[in-house]
PDB file of C-alpha atoms in Angstrom:
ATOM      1  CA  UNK A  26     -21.256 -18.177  15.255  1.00  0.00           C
ATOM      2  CA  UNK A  27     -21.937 -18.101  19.200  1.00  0.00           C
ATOM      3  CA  UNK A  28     -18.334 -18.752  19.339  1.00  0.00           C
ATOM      4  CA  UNK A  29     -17.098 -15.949  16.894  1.00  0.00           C
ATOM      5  CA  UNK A  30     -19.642 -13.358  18.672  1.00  0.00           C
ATOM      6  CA  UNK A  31     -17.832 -14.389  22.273  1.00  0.00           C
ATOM      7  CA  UNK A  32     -14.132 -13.976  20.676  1.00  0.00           C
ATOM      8  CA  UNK A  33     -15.156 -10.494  19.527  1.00  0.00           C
ATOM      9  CA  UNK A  34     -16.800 -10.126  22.979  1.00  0.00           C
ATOM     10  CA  UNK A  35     -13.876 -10.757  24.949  1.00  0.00           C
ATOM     11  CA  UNK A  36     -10.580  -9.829  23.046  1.00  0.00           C
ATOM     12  CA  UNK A  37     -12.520  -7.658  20.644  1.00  0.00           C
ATOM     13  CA  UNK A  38     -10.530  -4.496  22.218  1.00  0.00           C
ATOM     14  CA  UNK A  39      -6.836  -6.538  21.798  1.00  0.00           C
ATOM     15  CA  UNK A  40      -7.773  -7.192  17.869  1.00  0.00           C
ATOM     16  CA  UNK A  41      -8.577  -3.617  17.274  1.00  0.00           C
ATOM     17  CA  UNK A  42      -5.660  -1.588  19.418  1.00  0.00           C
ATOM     18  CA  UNK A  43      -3.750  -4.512  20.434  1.00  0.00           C
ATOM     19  CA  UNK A  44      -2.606  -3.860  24.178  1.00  0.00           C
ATOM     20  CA  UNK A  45      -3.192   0.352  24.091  1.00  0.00           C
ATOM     21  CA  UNK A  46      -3.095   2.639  26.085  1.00  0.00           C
ATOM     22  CA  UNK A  47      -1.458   0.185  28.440  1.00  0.00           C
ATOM     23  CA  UNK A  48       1.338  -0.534  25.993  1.00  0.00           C
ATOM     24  CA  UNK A  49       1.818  -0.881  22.128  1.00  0.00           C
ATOM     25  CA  UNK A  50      -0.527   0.158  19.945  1.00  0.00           C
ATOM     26  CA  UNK A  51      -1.763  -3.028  17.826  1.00  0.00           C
ATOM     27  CA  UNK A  52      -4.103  -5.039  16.019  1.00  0.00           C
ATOM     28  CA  UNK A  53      -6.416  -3.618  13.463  1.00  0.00           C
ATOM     29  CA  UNK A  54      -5.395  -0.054  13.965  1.00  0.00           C
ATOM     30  CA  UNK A  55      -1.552  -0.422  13.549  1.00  0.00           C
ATOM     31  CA  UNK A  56      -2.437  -2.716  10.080  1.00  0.00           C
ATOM     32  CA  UNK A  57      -4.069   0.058   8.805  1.00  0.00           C
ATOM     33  CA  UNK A  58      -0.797   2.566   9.621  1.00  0.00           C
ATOM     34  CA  UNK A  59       1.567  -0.196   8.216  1.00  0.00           C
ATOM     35  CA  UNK A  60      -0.375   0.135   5.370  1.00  0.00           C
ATOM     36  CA  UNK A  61      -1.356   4.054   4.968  1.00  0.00           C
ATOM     37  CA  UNK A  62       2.332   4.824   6.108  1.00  0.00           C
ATOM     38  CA  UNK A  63       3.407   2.277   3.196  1.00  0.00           C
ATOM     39  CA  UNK A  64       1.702   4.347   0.596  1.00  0.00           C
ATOM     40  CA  UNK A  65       2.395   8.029   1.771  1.00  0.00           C
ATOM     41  CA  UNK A  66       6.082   7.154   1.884  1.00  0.00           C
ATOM     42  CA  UNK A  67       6.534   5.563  -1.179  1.00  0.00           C
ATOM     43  CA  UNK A  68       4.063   8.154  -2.694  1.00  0.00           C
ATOM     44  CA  UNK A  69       6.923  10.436  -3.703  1.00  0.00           C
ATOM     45  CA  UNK A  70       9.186   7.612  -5.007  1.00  0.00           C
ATOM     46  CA  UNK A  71       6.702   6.111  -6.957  1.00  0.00           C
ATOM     47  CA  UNK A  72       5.962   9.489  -8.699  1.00  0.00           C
ATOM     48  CA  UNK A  73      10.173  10.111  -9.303  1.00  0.00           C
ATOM     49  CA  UNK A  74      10.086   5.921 -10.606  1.00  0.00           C
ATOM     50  CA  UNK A  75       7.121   6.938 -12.687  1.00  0.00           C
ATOM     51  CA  UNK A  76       8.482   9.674 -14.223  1.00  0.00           C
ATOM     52  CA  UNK A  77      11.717   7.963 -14.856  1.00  0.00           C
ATOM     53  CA  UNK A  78      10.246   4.993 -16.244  1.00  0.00           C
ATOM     54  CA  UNK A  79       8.426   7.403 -19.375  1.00  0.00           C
ATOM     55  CA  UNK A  80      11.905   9.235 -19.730  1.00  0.00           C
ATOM     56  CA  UNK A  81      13.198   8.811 -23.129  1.00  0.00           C
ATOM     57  CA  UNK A  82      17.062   9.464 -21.371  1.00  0.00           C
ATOM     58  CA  UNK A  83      18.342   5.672 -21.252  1.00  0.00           C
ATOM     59  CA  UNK A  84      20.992   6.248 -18.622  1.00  0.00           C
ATOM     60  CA  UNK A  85      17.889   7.173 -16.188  1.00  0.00           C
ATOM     61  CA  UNK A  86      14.946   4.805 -17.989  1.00  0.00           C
ATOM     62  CA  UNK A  87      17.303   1.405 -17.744  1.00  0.00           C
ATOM     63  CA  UNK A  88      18.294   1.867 -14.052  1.00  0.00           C
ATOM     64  CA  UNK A  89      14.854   2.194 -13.047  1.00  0.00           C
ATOM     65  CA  UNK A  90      13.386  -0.207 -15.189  1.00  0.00           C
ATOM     66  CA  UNK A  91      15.806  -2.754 -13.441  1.00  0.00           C
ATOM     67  CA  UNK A  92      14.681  -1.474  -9.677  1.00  0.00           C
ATOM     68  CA  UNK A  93      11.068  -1.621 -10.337  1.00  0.00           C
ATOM     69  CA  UNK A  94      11.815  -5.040 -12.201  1.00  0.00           C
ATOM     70  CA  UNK A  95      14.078  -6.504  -9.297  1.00  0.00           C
ATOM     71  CA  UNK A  96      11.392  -5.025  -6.175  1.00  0.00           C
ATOM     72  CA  UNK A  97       8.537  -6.732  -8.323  1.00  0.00           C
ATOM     73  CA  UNK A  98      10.255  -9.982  -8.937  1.00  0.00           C
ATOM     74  CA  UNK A  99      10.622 -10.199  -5.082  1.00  0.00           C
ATOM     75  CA  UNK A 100       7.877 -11.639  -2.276  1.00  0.00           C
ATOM     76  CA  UNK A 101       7.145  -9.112   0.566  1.00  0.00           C
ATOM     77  CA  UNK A 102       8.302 -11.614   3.008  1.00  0.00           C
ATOM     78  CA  UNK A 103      11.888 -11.520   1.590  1.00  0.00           C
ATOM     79  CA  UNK A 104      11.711  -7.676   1.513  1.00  0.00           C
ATOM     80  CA  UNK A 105      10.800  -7.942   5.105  1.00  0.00           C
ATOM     81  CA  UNK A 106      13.566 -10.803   5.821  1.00  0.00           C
ATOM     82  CA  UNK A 107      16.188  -7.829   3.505  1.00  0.00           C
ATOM     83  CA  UNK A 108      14.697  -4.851   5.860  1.00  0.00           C
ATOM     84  CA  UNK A 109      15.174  -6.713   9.386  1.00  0.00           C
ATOM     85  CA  UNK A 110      18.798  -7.625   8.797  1.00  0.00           C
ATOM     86  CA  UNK A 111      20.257  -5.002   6.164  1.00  0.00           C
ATOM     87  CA  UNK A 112      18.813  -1.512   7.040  1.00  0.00           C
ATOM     88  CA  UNK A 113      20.771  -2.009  10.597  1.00  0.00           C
ATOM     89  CA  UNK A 114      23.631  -2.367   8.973  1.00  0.00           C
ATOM     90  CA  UNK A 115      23.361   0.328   6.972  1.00  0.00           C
ATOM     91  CA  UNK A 116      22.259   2.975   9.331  1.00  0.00           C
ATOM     92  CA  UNK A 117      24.534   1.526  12.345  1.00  0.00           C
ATOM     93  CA  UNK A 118      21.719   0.667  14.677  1.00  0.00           C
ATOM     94  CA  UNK A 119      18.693  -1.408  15.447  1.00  0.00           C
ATOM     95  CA  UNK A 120      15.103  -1.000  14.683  1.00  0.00           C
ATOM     96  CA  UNK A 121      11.888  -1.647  15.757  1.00  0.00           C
ATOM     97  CA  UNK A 122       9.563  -4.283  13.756  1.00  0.00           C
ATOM     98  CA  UNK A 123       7.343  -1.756  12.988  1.00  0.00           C
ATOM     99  CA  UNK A 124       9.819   0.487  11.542  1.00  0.00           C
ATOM    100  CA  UNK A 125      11.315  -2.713   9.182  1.00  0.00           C
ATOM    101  CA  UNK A 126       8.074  -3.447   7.843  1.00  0.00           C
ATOM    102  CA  UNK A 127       7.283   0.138   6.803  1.00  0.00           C
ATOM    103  CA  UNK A 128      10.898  -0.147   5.166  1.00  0.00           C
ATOM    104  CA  UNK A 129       9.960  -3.056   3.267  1.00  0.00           C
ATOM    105  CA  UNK A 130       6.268  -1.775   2.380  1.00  0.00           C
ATOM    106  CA  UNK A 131       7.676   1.324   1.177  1.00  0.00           C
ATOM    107  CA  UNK A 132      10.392  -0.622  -1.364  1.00  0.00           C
ATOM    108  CA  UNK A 133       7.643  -3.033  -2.494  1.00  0.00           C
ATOM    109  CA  UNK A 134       5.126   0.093  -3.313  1.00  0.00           C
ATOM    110  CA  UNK A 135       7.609   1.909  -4.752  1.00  0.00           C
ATOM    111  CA  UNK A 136       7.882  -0.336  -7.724  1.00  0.00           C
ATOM    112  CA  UNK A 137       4.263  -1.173  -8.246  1.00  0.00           C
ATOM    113  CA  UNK A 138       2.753   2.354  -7.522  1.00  0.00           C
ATOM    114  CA  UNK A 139       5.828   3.363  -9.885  1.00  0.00           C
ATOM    115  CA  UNK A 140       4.021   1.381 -12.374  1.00  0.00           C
ATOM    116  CA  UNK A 141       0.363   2.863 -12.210  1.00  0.00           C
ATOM    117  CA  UNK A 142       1.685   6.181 -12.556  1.00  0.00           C
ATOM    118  CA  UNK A 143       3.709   5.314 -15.312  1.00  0.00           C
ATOM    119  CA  UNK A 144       0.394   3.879 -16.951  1.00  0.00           C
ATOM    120  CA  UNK A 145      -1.201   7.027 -15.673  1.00  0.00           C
ATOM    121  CA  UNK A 146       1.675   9.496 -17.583  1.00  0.00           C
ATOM    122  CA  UNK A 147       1.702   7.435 -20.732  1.00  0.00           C
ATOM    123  CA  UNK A 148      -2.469   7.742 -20.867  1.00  0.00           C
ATOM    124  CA  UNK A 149      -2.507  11.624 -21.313  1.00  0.00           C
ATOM    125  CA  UNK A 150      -3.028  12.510 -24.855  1.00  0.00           C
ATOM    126  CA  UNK A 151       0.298  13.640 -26.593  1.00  0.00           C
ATOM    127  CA  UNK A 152      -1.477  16.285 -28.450  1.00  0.00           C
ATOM    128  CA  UNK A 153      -1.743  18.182 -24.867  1.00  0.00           C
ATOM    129  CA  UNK A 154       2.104  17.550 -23.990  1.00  0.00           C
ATOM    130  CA  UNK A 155       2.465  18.715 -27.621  1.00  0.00           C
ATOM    131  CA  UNK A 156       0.190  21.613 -27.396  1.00  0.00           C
ATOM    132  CA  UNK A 157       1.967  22.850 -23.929  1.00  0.00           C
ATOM    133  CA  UNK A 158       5.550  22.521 -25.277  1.00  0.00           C
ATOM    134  CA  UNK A 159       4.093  24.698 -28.563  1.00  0.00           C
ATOM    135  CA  UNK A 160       3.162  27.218 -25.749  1.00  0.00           C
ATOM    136  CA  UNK A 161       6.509  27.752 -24.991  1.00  0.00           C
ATOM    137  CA  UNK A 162       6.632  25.117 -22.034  1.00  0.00           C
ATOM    138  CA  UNK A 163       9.530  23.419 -20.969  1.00  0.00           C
ATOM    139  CA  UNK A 164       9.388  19.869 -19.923  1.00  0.00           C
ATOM    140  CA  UNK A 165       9.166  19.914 -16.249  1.00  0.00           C
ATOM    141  CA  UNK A 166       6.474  22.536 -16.500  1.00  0.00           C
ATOM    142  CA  UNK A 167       4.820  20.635 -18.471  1.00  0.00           C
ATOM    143  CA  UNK A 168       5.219  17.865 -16.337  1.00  0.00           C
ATOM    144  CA  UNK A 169       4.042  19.164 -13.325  1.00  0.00           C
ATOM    145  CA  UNK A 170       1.292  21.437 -14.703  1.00  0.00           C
ATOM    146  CA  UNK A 171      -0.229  19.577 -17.370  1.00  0.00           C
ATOM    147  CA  UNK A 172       0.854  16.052 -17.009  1.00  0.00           C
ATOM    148  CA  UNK A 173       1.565  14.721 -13.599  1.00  0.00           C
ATOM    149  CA  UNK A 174      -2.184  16.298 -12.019  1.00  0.00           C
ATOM    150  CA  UNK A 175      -4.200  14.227 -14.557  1.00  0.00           C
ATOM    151  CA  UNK A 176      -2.493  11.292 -14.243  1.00  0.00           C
ATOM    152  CA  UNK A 177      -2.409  11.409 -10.461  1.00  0.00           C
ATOM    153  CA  UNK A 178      -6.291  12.140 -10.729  1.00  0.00           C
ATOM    154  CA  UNK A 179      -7.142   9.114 -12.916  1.00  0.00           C
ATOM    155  CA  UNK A 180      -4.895   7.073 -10.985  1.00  0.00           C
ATOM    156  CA  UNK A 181      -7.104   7.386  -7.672  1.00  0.00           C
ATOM    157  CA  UNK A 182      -8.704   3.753  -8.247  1.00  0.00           C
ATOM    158  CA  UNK A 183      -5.603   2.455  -8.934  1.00  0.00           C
ATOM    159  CA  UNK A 184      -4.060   3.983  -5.628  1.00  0.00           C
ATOM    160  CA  UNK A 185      -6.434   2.877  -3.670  1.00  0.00           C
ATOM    161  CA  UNK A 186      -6.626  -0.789  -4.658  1.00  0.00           C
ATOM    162  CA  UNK A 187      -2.572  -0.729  -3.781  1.00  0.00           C
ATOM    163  CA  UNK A 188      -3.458   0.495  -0.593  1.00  0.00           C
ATOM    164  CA  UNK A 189      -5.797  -2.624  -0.308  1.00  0.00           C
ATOM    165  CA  UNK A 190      -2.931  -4.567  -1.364  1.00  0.00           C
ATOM    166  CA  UNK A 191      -0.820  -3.169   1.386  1.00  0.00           C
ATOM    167  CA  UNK A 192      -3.414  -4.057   4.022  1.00  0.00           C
ATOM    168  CA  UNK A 193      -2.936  -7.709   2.888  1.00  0.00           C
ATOM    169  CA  UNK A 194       0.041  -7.908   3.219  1.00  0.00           C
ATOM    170  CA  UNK A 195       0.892  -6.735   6.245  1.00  0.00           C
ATOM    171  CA  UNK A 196      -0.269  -9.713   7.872  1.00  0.00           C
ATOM    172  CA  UNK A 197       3.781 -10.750   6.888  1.00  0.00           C
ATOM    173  CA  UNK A 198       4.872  -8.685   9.598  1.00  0.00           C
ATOM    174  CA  UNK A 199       3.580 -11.227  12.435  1.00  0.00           C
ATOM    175  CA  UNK A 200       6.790 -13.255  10.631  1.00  0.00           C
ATOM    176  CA  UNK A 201       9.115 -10.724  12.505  1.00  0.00           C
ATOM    177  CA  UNK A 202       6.591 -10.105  15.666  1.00  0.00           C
ATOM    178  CA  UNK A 203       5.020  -7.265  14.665  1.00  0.00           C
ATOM    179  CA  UNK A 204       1.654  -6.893  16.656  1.00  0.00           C
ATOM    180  CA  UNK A 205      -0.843  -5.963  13.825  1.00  0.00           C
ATOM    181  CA  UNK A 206      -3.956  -7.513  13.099  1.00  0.00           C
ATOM    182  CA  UNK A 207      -2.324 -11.440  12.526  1.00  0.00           C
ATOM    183  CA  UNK A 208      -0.568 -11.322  15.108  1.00  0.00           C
ATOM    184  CA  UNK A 209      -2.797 -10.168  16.978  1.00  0.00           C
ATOM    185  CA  UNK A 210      -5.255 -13.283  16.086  1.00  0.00           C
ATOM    186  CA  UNK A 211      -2.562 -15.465  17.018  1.00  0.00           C
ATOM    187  CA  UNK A 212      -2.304 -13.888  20.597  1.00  0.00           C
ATOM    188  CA  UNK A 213      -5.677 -14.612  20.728  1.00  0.00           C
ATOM    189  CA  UNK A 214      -5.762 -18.116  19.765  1.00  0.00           C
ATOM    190  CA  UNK A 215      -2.659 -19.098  21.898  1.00  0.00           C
ATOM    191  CA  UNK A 216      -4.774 -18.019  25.070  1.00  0.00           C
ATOM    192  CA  UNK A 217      -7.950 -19.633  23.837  1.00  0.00           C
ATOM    193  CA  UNK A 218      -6.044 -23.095  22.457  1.00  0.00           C
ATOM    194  CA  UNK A 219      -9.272 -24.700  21.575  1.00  0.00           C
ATOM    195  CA  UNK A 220     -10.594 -22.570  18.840  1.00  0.00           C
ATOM    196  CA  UNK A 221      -7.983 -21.576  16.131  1.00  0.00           C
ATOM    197  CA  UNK A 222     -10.817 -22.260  13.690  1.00  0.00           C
ATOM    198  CA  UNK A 223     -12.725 -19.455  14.985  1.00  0.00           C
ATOM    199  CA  UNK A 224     -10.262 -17.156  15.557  1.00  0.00           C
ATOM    200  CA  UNK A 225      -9.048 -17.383  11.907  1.00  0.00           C
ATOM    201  CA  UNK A 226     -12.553 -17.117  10.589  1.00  0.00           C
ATOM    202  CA  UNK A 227     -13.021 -13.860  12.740  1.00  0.00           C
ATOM    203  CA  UNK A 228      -9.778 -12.749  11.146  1.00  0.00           C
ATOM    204  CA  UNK A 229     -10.628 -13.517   7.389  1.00  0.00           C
ATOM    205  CA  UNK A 230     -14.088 -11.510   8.253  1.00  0.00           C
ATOM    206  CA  UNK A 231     -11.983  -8.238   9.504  1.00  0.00           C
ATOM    207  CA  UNK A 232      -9.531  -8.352   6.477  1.00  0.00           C
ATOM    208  CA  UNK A 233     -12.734  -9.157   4.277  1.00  0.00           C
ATOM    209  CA  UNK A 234     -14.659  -6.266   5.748  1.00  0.00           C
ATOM    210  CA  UNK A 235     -11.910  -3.786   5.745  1.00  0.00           C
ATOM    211  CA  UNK A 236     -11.548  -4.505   1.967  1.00  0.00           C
ATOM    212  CA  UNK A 237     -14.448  -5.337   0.475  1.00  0.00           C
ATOM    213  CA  UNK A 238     -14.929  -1.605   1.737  1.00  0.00           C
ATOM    214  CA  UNK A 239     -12.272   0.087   0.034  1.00  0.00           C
ATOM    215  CA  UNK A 240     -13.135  -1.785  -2.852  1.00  0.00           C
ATOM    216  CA  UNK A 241     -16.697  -0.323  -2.965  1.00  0.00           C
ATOM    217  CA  UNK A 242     -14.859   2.892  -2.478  1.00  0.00           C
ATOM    218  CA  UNK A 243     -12.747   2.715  -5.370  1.00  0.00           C
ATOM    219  CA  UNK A 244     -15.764   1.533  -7.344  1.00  0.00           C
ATOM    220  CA  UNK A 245     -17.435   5.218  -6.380  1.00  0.00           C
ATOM    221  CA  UNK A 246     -14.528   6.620  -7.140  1.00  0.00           C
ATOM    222  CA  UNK A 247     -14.021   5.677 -10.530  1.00  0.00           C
ATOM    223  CA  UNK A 248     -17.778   6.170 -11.204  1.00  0.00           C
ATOM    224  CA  UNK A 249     -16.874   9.888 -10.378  1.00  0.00           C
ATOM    225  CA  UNK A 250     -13.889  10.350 -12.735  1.00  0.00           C
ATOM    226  CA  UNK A 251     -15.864   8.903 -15.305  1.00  0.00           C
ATOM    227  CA  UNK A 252     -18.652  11.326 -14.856  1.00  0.00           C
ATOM    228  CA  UNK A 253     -15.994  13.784 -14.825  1.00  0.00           C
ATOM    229  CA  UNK A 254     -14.191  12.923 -17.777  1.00  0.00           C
ATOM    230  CA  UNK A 255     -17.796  13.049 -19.484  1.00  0.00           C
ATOM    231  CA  UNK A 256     -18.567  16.074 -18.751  1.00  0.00           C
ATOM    232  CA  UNK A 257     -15.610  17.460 -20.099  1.00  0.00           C
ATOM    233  CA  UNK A 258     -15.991  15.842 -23.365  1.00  0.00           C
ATOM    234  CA  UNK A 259     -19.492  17.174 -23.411  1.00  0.00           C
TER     235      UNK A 259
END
């Protein structure tokens, strides 16, 4: 423990910012905007995916189905591998590492926050999509007055434990030399040499801490809905 304590003593600063102000931002603090930038960008997609996966028009249900099916099926690491070499290509020019793993992040939420608002649109009673469309609502308006902000609301817990997910996983990125929070660890154990144990064990305790938090978090939150839903019904 004397060990761990001196670790987070000495390179304590490089885990959390990496090697800021005095050059990249890293470590703990660009994890956690690989991972918030994940979910705000794919935010919008996952909503249009959502929306298209509950459509009753084949010719847009089947195309997304097979997206979200094919992004799901894949590891992160290959979506990373796909992002480093094909979005050059595409656009005409490099990229940084940081910018590839968003890329990748962004694809791979895409399809499973597609799927938790898809849960969240299918959970809404049809007697209220019914009742709306009786009020002489069309389905869009419907949509996004009726449908779309309680699904979004119950689907807080949900969004948050992807955004947990996305933490995790952007430990992949030290694959392409991305200075986050892994790679930052391994930084720190190339210098040191002699302790890899306790450099990985300081690791697991960040990652651990970071979302055992979030977890308690979504546990709050969903205590709160569920008041709130009672208190509707009351």
């Amino acid at each position: 423990m004397l060990d761990i304590l001196n670790i987070l003593k000495t390179y304590g600063v490089q885990l959390l910012i990496g090697e800021f102000p005095h050059g990249p931002l890293g470590g703990l603090s660009l994890t956690l905007i690989l991972a918030v930038s994940g979910l705000i960008c794919s935010f919008p997609l996952a909503v249009l995916f959502g929306i298209a996966r509950t459509s009753t028009i084949r010719w847009i249900a089947l195309p997304a189905a097979a997206i979200v099916h094919t992004l799901r099926g894949l590891p992160v690491l290959m979506l990373i591998f796909w992002a480093y070499f094909i979005v050059p290509l595409m656009i005409g020019k490099t990229i940084s590492g940081t910018t590839t793993v968003i890329c990748a992040l962004v694809a791979y939420e895409t399809a499973f926050l597609g799927e938790v608002i898809k849960a969240g649109i299918q959970a809404i009673p049809s007697g209220q999509v019914e009742a709306s469309r009786s009020l002489g609502m069309g389905y869009f308006r419907t949509l996004r007055e009726v449908v779309l902000p309680q699904a979004l609301f119950n689907m807080i817990p949900s969004i948050l434990n992807q955004l947990i997910s996305l933490i995790k996983n952007t430990s992949l990125a030290y694959i392409i030399s991305v200075n986050e929070l892994t790679y930052a660890a391994y930084q720190v154990n190339s210098q040191l040499l002699t302790k890899p144990f306790q450099v990985y064990f300081l690791l697991a305790l960040i990652y651990f801490a970071i979302c055992y938090s979030l977890s308690s978090l979504v546990g709050l939150v969903e205590g709160r809905i569920k008041n709130k839903r009672q208190f509707r019904t009351v």
